[in-house]
Amino acid sequence: MPTPTFSPLKLIKFPALESSLRGGMPLKHVVESQQFTVPLLMELFERSRGMEHVVARGGSLDYQNRIMTTLFYAPSTRTRLSFEAAMHRLGGRVLSTENAGAFSSEVEGEQVEDSIRIISGYSDVIVIRHPDEHGALRAAEVAAVPVINAGDGNGGQHPTQALLDLYTIYRQRPLNGLSVAIIGELDKGRTARSLAYLLAKFERVKMFFVSPPQLQMKADILAYLDEHGVRYELESDIDRVIGEVDVVYQTQIRPERVRGGANGLKRYAIDSTVVHRMKADALILHPLPRTVELDKSVDADPRAMYFRQAMNGLYVRMALLTMLLDK
């Protein structure tokens, strides 16, 4: 295969972007979904569309003097490689560790704040996955460079996954007026929680949280939706909603957390039988990796978006990196 040639084309530059994380301050870190306004999302998605063309050309050299560190205290091959590919496509360089909890000096008691202060001197942006729900926020509070949350805690957030999920939907249909079924282990589902916050920003959206009762969405998300007048229903039967929603967002459920184990899990799984009951133009998304909750027989269905969704993650993360670095 020939080596791609990188032309000196400059990426399209956009005006300064605003976030609502701290009352409209310029976007400095990406810690939670709530910080994104609709105008900011639209700017991100416009820039992501541009990144599709950049990747098609083989990439850019515009950020060849920039360094990104991926600091992962828990393994996540897809997210880490997606970020690293994004930085390489922009012409930048990467410092990486996927098992920081085992190999960093924190094993000997160094706190994440100290690690971040040191790494800030080596990097222009830090992507962190941390086992504590507020690990990314702790990092952002002391970092001298932008910090991106690549997943924090067991029931925290994963905002960049939600951004690419929303972008995948946006590329197919308007976001206002959507009905979305979010299915799975919702009480600890970082991707589901982050997506719910983003969907709540659009008009006439209705969410169906489909889960075993003991794994339902936490009260903090429901309170946020109530406060912002967003419609939702808690449901334990997938058959009651599968035929009326525009988007099915399927996530994992660990069999050991469901009464009846694998047999109980079948009530929340998507297979060819369930797909036949969906609307003809509905979309099927999954943050991946999957297990038994999404059967491979669904892959050939034109409504299945999850592999395209994963590719969109490259474009969205490229766009997000440029937004943080173009300051």
mmCIF file of N, CA and C in Angstrom, residues 130-241:
data_model
loop_
_atom_site.group_PDB
_atom_site.id
_atom_site.type_symbol
_atom_site.label_atom_id
_atom_site.label_comp_id
_atom_site.label_asym_id
_atom_site.label_seq_id
_atom_site.Cartn_x
_atom_site.Cartn_y
_atom_site.Cartn_z
ATOM 1 N N HIS A 130 -10.355 7.224 34.175
ATOM 2 C CA HIS A 130 -10.034 7.046 35.584
ATOM 3 C C HIS A 130 -11.133 6.241 36.275
ATOM 4 N N PRO A 131 -10.775 5.408 37.263
ATOM 5 C CA PRO A 131 -11.785 4.568 37.922
ATOM 6 C C PRO A 131 -12.732 5.319 38.845
ATOM 7 N N ASP A 132 -12.385 6.540 39.256
ATOM 8 C CA ASP A 132 -13.253 7.314 40.134
ATOM 9 C C ASP A 132 -14.210 8.168 39.314
ATOM 10 N N GLU A 133 -15.445 8.317 39.793
ATOM 11 C CA GLU A 133 -16.450 9.069 39.048
ATOM 12 C C GLU A 133 -16.020 10.496 38.764
ATOM 13 N N HIS A 134 -15.266 11.101 39.652
ATOM 14 C CA HIS A 134 -14.842 12.481 39.449
ATOM 15 C C HIS A 134 -13.345 12.577 39.137
ATOM 16 N N GLY A 135 -12.774 11.485 38.632
ATOM 17 C CA GLY A 135 -11.350 11.479 38.329
ATOM 18 C C GLY A 135 -10.968 12.490 37.276
ATOM 19 N N ALA A 136 -11.779 12.620 36.217
ATOM 20 C CA ALA A 136 -11.465 13.580 35.154
ATOM 21 C C ALA A 136 -11.596 15.013 35.646
ATOM 22 N N LEU A 137 -12.582 15.271 36.490
ATOM 23 C CA LEU A 137 -12.744 16.608 37.047
ATOM 24 C C LEU A 137 -11.563 16.968 37.936
ATOM 25 N N ARG A 138 -11.115 16.035 38.746
ATOM 26 C CA ARG A 138 -9.938 16.269 39.583
ATOM 27 C C ARG A 138 -8.722 16.616 38.717
ATOM 28 N N ALA A 139 -8.591 15.889 37.611
ATOM 29 C CA ALA A 139 -7.473 16.164 36.703
ATOM 30 C C ALA A 139 -7.590 17.553 36.086
ATOM 31 N N ALA A 140 -8.795 17.910 35.651
ATOM 32 C CA ALA A 140 -8.997 19.198 34.990
ATOM 33 C C ALA A 140 -8.737 20.366 35.928
ATOM 34 N N GLU A 141 -9.026 20.175 37.197
ATOM 35 C CA GLU A 141 -8.875 21.273 38.154
ATOM 36 C C GLU A 141 -7.418 21.680 38.361
ATOM 37 N N VAL A 142 -6.475 20.782 38.085
ATOM 38 C CA VAL A 142 -5.062 21.113 38.312
ATOM 39 C C VAL A 142 -4.243 21.160 37.029
ATOM 40 N N ALA A 143 -4.826 20.753 35.904
ATOM 41 C CA ALA A 143 -4.059 20.647 34.657
ATOM 42 C C ALA A 143 -3.769 22.019 34.067
ATOM 43 N N ALA A 144 -2.587 22.158 33.500
ATOM 44 C CA ALA A 144 -2.208 23.378 32.785
ATOM 45 C C ALA A 144 -2.576 23.306 31.313
ATOM 46 N N VAL A 145 -3.093 22.155 30.867
ATOM 47 C CA VAL A 145 -3.496 21.938 29.476
ATOM 48 C C VAL A 145 -4.894 21.329 29.480
ATOM 49 N N PRO A 146 -5.572 21.300 28.315
ATOM 50 C CA PRO A 146 -6.908 20.719 28.277
ATOM 51 C C PRO A 146 -6.918 19.243 28.674
ATOM 52 N N VAL A 147 -7.976 18.860 29.386
ATOM 53 C CA VAL A 147 -8.201 17.474 29.797
ATOM 54 C C VAL A 147 -9.504 16.989 29.163
ATOM 55 N N ILE A 148 -9.465 15.782 28.625
ATOM 56 C CA ILE A 148 -10.654 15.165 28.038
ATOM 57 C C ILE A 148 -10.985 13.910 28.832
ATOM 58 N N ASN A 149 -12.230 13.808 29.269
ATOM 59 C CA ASN A 149 -12.710 12.653 30.010
ATOM 60 C C ASN A 149 -13.021 11.518 29.033
ATOM 61 N N ALA A 150 -12.275 10.428 29.116
ATOM 62 C CA ALA A 150 -12.503 9.252 28.267
ATOM 63 C C ALA A 150 -13.226 8.152 29.036
ATOM 64 N N GLY A 151 -13.970 8.550 30.060
ATOM 65 C CA GLY A 151 -14.724 7.597 30.867
ATOM 66 C C GLY A 151 -14.232 7.627 32.296
ATOM 67 N N ASP A 152 -15.136 7.947 33.224
ATOM 68 C CA ASP A 152 -14.721 7.986 34.624
ATOM 69 C C ASP A 152 -15.725 7.242 35.498
ATOM 70 N N GLY A 153 -15.176 6.401 36.358
ATOM 71 C CA GLY A 153 -15.985 5.719 37.343
ATOM 72 C C GLY A 153 -16.889 4.640 36.786
ATOM 73 N N ASN A 154 -17.620 4.029 37.681
ATOM 74 C CA ASN A 154 -18.601 3.004 37.353
ATOM 75 C C ASN A 154 -19.973 3.621 37.561
ATOM 76 N N GLY A 155 -20.416 4.362 36.548
ATOM 77 C CA GLY A 155 -21.637 5.127 36.680
ATOM 78 C C GLY A 155 -21.387 6.616 36.594
ATOM 79 N N GLY A 156 -20.225 6.997 36.043
ATOM 80 C CA GLY A 156 -19.912 8.407 35.830
ATOM 81 C C GLY A 156 -20.345 8.844 34.449
ATOM 82 N N GLN A 157 -19.400 9.363 33.670
ATOM 83 C CA GLN A 157 -19.732 9.814 32.329
ATOM 84 C C GLN A 157 -18.659 9.401 31.324
ATOM 85 N N HIS A 158 -19.056 9.468 30.045
ATOM 86 C CA HIS A 158 -18.155 9.219 28.917
ATOM 87 C C HIS A 158 -18.587 10.190 27.820
ATOM 88 N N PRO A 159 -18.288 11.481 27.989
ATOM 89 C CA PRO A 159 -18.881 12.489 27.099
ATOM 90 C C PRO A 159 -18.507 12.368 25.636
ATOM 91 N N THR A 160 -17.277 11.973 25.316
ATOM 92 C CA THR A 160 -16.926 11.908 23.889
ATOM 93 C C THR A 160 -17.654 10.772 23.191
ATOM 94 N N GLN A 161 -17.956 9.694 23.909
ATOM 95 C CA GLN A 161 -18.779 8.631 23.321
ATOM 96 C C GLN A 161 -20.171 9.165 23.009
ATOM 97 N N ALA A 162 -20.740 9.921 23.938
ATOM 98 C CA ALA A 162 -22.070 10.486 23.705
ATOM 99 C C ALA A 162 -22.057 11.473 22.546
ATOM 100 N N LEU A 163 -20.971 12.231 22.409
ATOM 101 C CA LEU A 163 -20.874 13.180 21.294
ATOM 102 C C LEU A 163 -20.860 12.453 19.958
ATOM 103 N N LEU A 164 -20.123 11.362 19.866
ATOM 104 C CA LEU A 164 -20.087 10.629 18.602
ATOM 105 C C LEU A 164 -21.399 9.894 18.362
ATOM 106 N N ASP A 165 -22.061 9.455 19.438
ATOM 107 C CA ASP A 165 -23.385 8.843 19.293
ATOM 108 C C ASP A 165 -24.369 9.848 18.715
ATOM 109 N N LEU A 166 -24.365 11.046 19.282
ATOM 110 C CA LEU A 166 -25.292 12.076 18.820
ATOM 111 C C LEU A 166 -24.966 12.501 17.391
ATOM 112 N N TYR A 167 -23.686 12.572 17.066
ATOM 113 C CA TYR A 167 -23.287 12.920 15.700
ATOM 114 C C TYR A 167 -23.779 11.871 14.704
ATOM 115 N N THR A 168 -23.720 10.615 15.092
ATOM 116 C CA THR A 168 -24.204 9.542 14.215
ATOM 117 C C THR A 168 -25.690 9.708 13.931
ATOM 118 N N ILE A 169 -26.463 10.044 14.949
ATOM 119 C CA ILE A 169 -27.889 10.288 14.745
ATOM 120 C C ILE A 169 -28.095 11.527 13.879
ATOM 121 N N TYR A 170 -27.363 12.576 14.186
ATOM 122 C CA TYR A 170 -27.471 13.850 13.470
ATOM 123 C C TYR A 170 -27.205 13.691 11.982
ATOM 124 N N ARG A 171 -26.297 12.807 11.621
ATOM 125 C CA ARG A 171 -25.976 12.589 10.201
ATOM 126 C C ARG A 171 -27.116 11.898 9.460
ATOM 127 N N GLN A 172 -28.080 11.345 10.203
ATOM 128 C CA GLN A 172 -29.164 10.596 9.580
ATOM 129 C C GLN A 172 -30.505 11.317 9.638
ATOM 130 N N ARG A 173 -30.707 12.171 10.663
ATOM 131 C CA ARG A 173 -32.025 12.784 10.834
ATOM 132 C C ARG A 173 -31.942 13.970 11.788
ATOM 133 N N PRO A 174 -32.973 14.830 11.799
ATOM 134 C CA PRO A 174 -32.989 15.942 12.755
ATOM 135 C C PRO A 174 -33.034 15.427 14.186
ATOM 136 N N LEU A 175 -32.430 16.189 15.087
ATOM 137 C CA LEU A 175 -32.382 15.781 16.489
ATOM 138 C C LEU A 175 -33.623 16.225 17.257
ATOM 139 N N ASN A 176 -34.258 17.314 16.841
ATOM 140 C CA ASN A 176 -35.492 17.725 17.496
ATOM 141 C C ASN A 176 -36.606 16.734 17.189
ATOM 142 N N GLY A 177 -37.396 16.420 18.199
ATOM 143 C CA GLY A 177 -38.543 15.529 18.002
ATOM 144 C C GLY A 177 -38.225 14.053 18.037
ATOM 145 N N LEU A 178 -37.021 13.679 18.415
ATOM 146 C CA LEU A 178 -36.637 12.265 18.446
ATOM 147 C C LEU A 178 -37.318 11.511 19.582
ATOM 148 N N SER A 179 -37.595 10.243 19.325
ATOM 149 C CA SER A 179 -37.946 9.306 20.397
ATOM 150 C C SER A 179 -36.854 8.241 20.420
ATOM 151 N N VAL A 180 -36.294 8.010 21.604
ATOM 152 C CA VAL A 180 -35.105 7.161 21.728
ATOM 153 C C VAL A 180 -35.316 6.150 22.850
ATOM 154 N N ALA A 181 -35.085 4.884 22.541
ATOM 155 C CA ALA A 181 -35.068 3.837 23.561
ATOM 156 C C ALA A 181 -33.615 3.582 23.952
ATOM 157 N N ILE A 182 -33.299 3.777 25.213
ATOM 158 C CA ILE A 182 -31.955 3.512 25.736
ATOM 159 C C ILE A 182 -32.069 2.268 26.595
ATOM 160 N N ILE A 183 -31.400 1.203 26.153
ATOM 161 C CA ILE A 183 -31.620 -0.125 26.719
ATOM 162 C C ILE A 183 -30.338 -0.647 27.355
ATOM 163 N N GLY A 184 -30.459 -1.279 28.525
ATOM 164 C CA GLY A 184 -29.294 -1.940 29.097
ATOM 165 C C GLY A 184 -29.149 -1.728 30.582
ATOM 166 N N GLU A 185 -27.906 -1.791 31.015
ATOM 167 C CA GLU A 185 -27.537 -1.643 32.421
ATOM 168 C C GLU A 185 -27.354 -0.144 32.688
ATOM 169 N N LEU A 186 -28.455 0.541 32.952
ATOM 170 C CA LEU A 186 -28.472 1.997 32.907
ATOM 171 C C LEU A 186 -27.974 2.653 34.186
ATOM 172 N N ASP A 187 -28.058 1.974 35.308
ATOM 173 C CA ASP A 187 -27.650 2.603 36.563
ATOM 174 C C ASP A 187 -26.154 2.900 36.590
ATOM 175 N N LYS A 188 -25.371 2.075 35.906
ATOM 176 C CA LYS A 188 -23.928 2.268 35.862
ATOM 177 C C LYS A 188 -23.417 2.513 34.449
ATOM 178 N N GLY A 189 -24.329 2.812 33.544
ATOM 179 C CA GLY A 189 -23.954 2.985 32.143
ATOM 180 C C GLY A 189 -23.471 4.392 31.833
ATOM 181 N N ARG A 190 -22.164 4.576 31.754
ATOM 182 C CA ARG A 190 -21.610 5.904 31.484
ATOM 183 C C ARG A 190 -22.093 6.466 30.158
ATOM 184 N N THR A 191 -22.121 5.627 29.128
ATOM 185 C CA THR A 191 -22.506 6.131 27.810
ATOM 186 C C THR A 191 -23.973 6.525 27.793
ATOM 187 N N ALA A 192 -24.834 5.726 28.423
ATOM 188 C CA ALA A 192 -26.268 6.034 28.469
ATOM 189 C C ALA A 192 -26.523 7.317 29.245
ATOM 190 N N ARG A 193 -25.831 7.490 30.358
ATOM 191 C CA ARG A 193 -25.999 8.694 31.164
ATOM 192 C C ARG A 193 -25.568 9.936 30.386
ATOM 193 N N SER A 194 -24.420 9.859 29.734
ATOM 194 C CA SER A 194 -23.917 11.007 28.981
ATOM 195 C C SER A 194 -24.823 11.346 27.808
ATOM 196 N N LEU A 195 -25.340 10.331 27.119
ATOM 197 C CA LEU A 195 -26.224 10.580 25.985
ATOM 198 C C LEU A 195 -27.534 11.209 26.438
ATOM 199 N N ALA A 196 -28.057 10.774 27.578
ATOM 200 C CA ALA A 196 -29.300 11.357 28.085
ATOM 201 C C ALA A 196 -29.145 12.851 28.328
ATOM 202 N N TYR A 197 -28.018 13.268 28.883
ATOM 203 C CA TYR A 197 -27.770 14.692 29.098
ATOM 204 C C TYR A 197 -27.771 15.450 27.772
ATOM 205 N N LEU A 198 -27.157 14.893 26.735
ATOM 206 C CA LEU A 198 -27.092 15.586 25.444
ATOM 207 C C LEU A 198 -28.460 15.643 24.762
ATOM 208 N N LEU A 199 -29.179 14.538 24.762
ATOM 209 C CA LEU A 199 -30.491 14.514 24.116
ATOM 210 C C LEU A 199 -31.442 15.513 24.756
ATOM 211 N N ALA A 200 -31.266 15.735 26.057
ATOM 212 C CA ALA A 200 -32.153 16.647 26.790
ATOM 213 C C ALA A 200 -32.065 18.080 26.296
ATOM 214 N N LYS A 201 -31.053 18.408 25.510
ATOM 215 C CA LYS A 201 -30.858 19.768 25.036
ATOM 216 C C LYS A 201 -31.710 20.096 23.811
ATOM 217 N N PHE A 202 -32.370 19.102 23.246
ATOM 218 C CA PHE A 202 -33.125 19.314 22.016
ATOM 219 C C PHE A 202 -34.632 19.299 22.297
ATOM 220 N N GLU A 203 -35.372 19.858 21.369
ATOM 221 C CA GLU A 203 -36.805 20.058 21.571
ATOM 222 C C GLU A 203 -37.603 18.788 21.268
ATOM 223 N N ARG A 204 -38.656 18.584 22.057
ATOM 224 C CA ARG A 204 -39.655 17.528 21.842
ATOM 225 C C ARG A 204 -39.037 16.132 21.819
ATOM 226 N N VAL A 205 -37.962 15.955 22.544
ATOM 227 C CA VAL A 205 -37.328 14.641 22.644
ATOM 228 C C VAL A 205 -38.039 13.821 23.718
ATOM 229 N N LYS A 206 -38.193 12.534 23.470
ATOM 230 C CA LYS A 206 -38.722 11.629 24.495
ATOM 231 C C LYS A 206 -37.798 10.423 24.598
ATOM 232 N N MET A 207 -37.436 10.078 25.822
ATOM 233 C CA MET A 207 -36.560 8.935 26.073
ATOM 234 C C MET A 207 -37.307 7.840 26.812
ATOM 235 N N PHE A 208 -37.070 6.611 26.395
ATOM 236 C CA PHE A 208 -37.569 5.429 27.087
ATOM 237 C C PHE A 208 -36.364 4.706 27.667
ATOM 238 N N PHE A 209 -36.290 4.617 28.980
ATOM 239 C CA PHE A 209 -35.204 3.902 29.635
ATOM 240 C C PHE A 209 -35.685 2.471 29.890
ATOM 241 N N VAL A 210 -35.110 1.536 29.131
ATOM 242 C CA VAL A 210 -35.565 0.144 29.157
ATOM 243 C C VAL A 210 -34.523 -0.701 29.861
ATOM 244 N N SER A 211 -34.896 -1.251 31.000
ATOM 245 C CA SER A 211 -33.923 -1.946 31.832
ATOM 246 C C SER A 211 -34.650 -2.780 32.881
ATOM 247 N N PRO A 212 -34.013 -3.820 33.402
ATOM 248 C CA PRO A 212 -34.562 -4.463 34.598
ATOM 249 C C PRO A 212 -34.728 -3.408 35.692
ATOM 250 N N PRO A 213 -35.793 -3.488 36.490
ATOM 251 C CA PRO A 213 -36.048 -2.431 37.489
ATOM 252 C C PRO A 213 -34.859 -2.125 38.386
ATOM 253 N N GLN A 214 -34.092 -3.141 38.762
ATOM 254 C CA GLN A 214 -32.966 -2.912 39.669
ATOM 255 C C GLN A 214 -31.775 -2.251 38.982
ATOM 256 N N LEU A 215 -31.824 -2.130 37.650
ATOM 257 C CA LEU A 215 -30.713 -1.533 36.901
ATOM 258 C C LEU A 215 -31.133 -0.242 36.203
ATOM 259 N N GLN A 216 -32.249 0.335 36.632
ATOM 260 C CA GLN A 216 -32.782 1.508 35.946
ATOM 261 C C GLN A 216 -31.908 2.746 36.136
ATOM 262 N N MET A 217 -32.185 3.742 35.301
ATOM 263 C CA MET A 217 -31.446 4.995 35.313
ATOM 264 C C MET A 217 -31.501 5.634 36.698
ATOM 265 N N LYS A 218 -30.362 6.206 37.121
ATOM 266 C CA LYS A 218 -30.273 6.792 38.455
ATOM 267 C C LYS A 218 -31.122 8.060 38.577
ATOM 268 N N ALA A 219 -31.425 8.390 39.821
ATOM 269 C CA ALA A 219 -32.309 9.517 40.112
ATOM 270 C C ALA A 219 -31.721 10.852 39.670
ATOM 271 N N ASP A 220 -30.391 10.983 39.632
ATOM 272 C CA ASP A 220 -29.819 12.275 39.248
ATOM 273 C C ASP A 220 -30.135 12.630 37.805
ATOM 274 N N ILE A 221 -30.106 11.647 36.920
ATOM 275 C CA ILE A 221 -30.465 11.893 35.517
ATOM 276 C C ILE A 221 -31.943 12.232 35.408
ATOM 277 N N LEU A 222 -32.790 11.483 36.101
ATOM 278 C CA LEU A 222 -34.233 11.720 36.032
ATOM 279 C C LEU A 222 -34.583 13.098 36.582
ATOM 280 N N ALA A 223 -33.903 13.511 37.639
ATOM 281 C CA ALA A 223 -34.141 14.849 38.193
ATOM 282 C C ALA A 223 -33.739 15.930 37.195
ATOM 283 N N TYR A 224 -32.636 15.702 36.486
ATOM 284 C CA TYR A 224 -32.188 16.659 35.469
ATOM 285 C C TYR A 224 -33.228 16.767 34.354
ATOM 286 N N LEU A 225 -33.760 15.642 33.914
ATOM 287 C CA LEU A 225 -34.771 15.660 32.857
ATOM 288 C C LEU A 225 -36.039 16.345 33.334
ATOM 289 N N ASP A 226 -36.456 16.077 34.577
ATOM 290 C CA ASP A 226 -37.635 16.741 35.138
ATOM 291 C C ASP A 226 -37.429 18.253 35.185
ATOM 292 N N GLU A 227 -36.255 18.662 35.619
ATOM 293 C CA GLU A 227 -35.949 20.090 35.751
ATOM 294 C C GLU A 227 -36.015 20.804 34.410
ATOM 295 N N HIS A 228 -35.638 20.092 33.338
ATOM 296 C CA HIS A 228 -35.597 20.710 32.008
ATOM 297 C C HIS A 228 -36.820 20.350 31.152
ATOM 298 N N GLY A 229 -37.824 19.750 31.769
ATOM 299 C CA GLY A 229 -39.073 19.475 31.071
ATOM 300 C C GLY A 229 -38.953 18.468 29.949
ATOM 301 N N VAL A 230 -38.051 17.499 30.092
ATOM 302 C CA VAL A 230 -37.842 16.479 29.057
ATOM 303 C C VAL A 230 -38.677 15.247 29.384
ATOM 304 N N ARG A 231 -39.392 14.753 28.404
ATOM 305 C CA ARG A 231 -40.263 13.594 28.617
ATOM 306 C C ARG A 231 -39.450 12.303 28.645
ATOM 307 N N TYR A 232 -39.832 11.406 29.537
ATOM 308 C CA TYR A 232 -39.196 10.092 29.598
ATOM 309 C C TYR A 232 -40.152 9.097 30.248
ATOM 310 N N GLU A 233 -39.890 7.833 30.017
ATOM 311 C CA GLU A 233 -40.625 6.754 30.676
ATOM 312 C C GLU A 233 -39.642 5.684 31.106
ATOM 313 N N LEU A 234 -39.903 5.084 32.243
ATOM 314 C CA LEU A 234 -39.130 3.937 32.706
ATOM 315 C C LEU A 234 -39.881 2.685 32.294
ATOM 316 N N GLU A 235 -39.194 1.786 31.628
ATOM 317 C CA GLU A 235 -39.854 0.604 31.053
ATOM 318 C C GLU A 235 -38.993 -0.625 31.305
ATOM 319 N N SER A 236 -39.643 -1.746 31.527
ATOM 320 C CA SER A 236 -38.924 -3.008 31.704
ATOM 321 C C SER A 236 -39.227 -4.003 30.596
ATOM 322 N N ASP A 237 -40.073 -3.600 29.647
ATOM 323 C CA ASP A 237 -40.473 -4.503 28.562
ATOM 324 C C ASP A 237 -40.135 -3.851 27.228
ATOM 325 N N ILE A 238 -39.151 -4.394 26.556
ATOM 326 C CA ILE A 238 -38.697 -3.824 25.289
ATOM 327 C C ILE A 238 -39.798 -3.846 24.230
ATOM 328 N N ASP A 239 -40.694 -4.823 24.291
ATOM 329 C CA ASP A 239 -41.734 -4.950 23.282
ATOM 330 C C ASP A 239 -42.703 -3.781 23.286
ATOM 331 N N ARG A 240 -42.816 -3.090 24.405
ATOM 332 C CA ARG A 240 -43.775 -1.990 24.502
ATOM 333 C C ARG A 240 -43.307 -0.731 23.776
ATOM 334 N N VAL A 241 -42.027 -0.639 23.478
ATOM 335 C CA VAL A 241 -41.510 0.598 22.872
ATOM 336 C C VAL A 241 -40.803 0.376 21.550
#
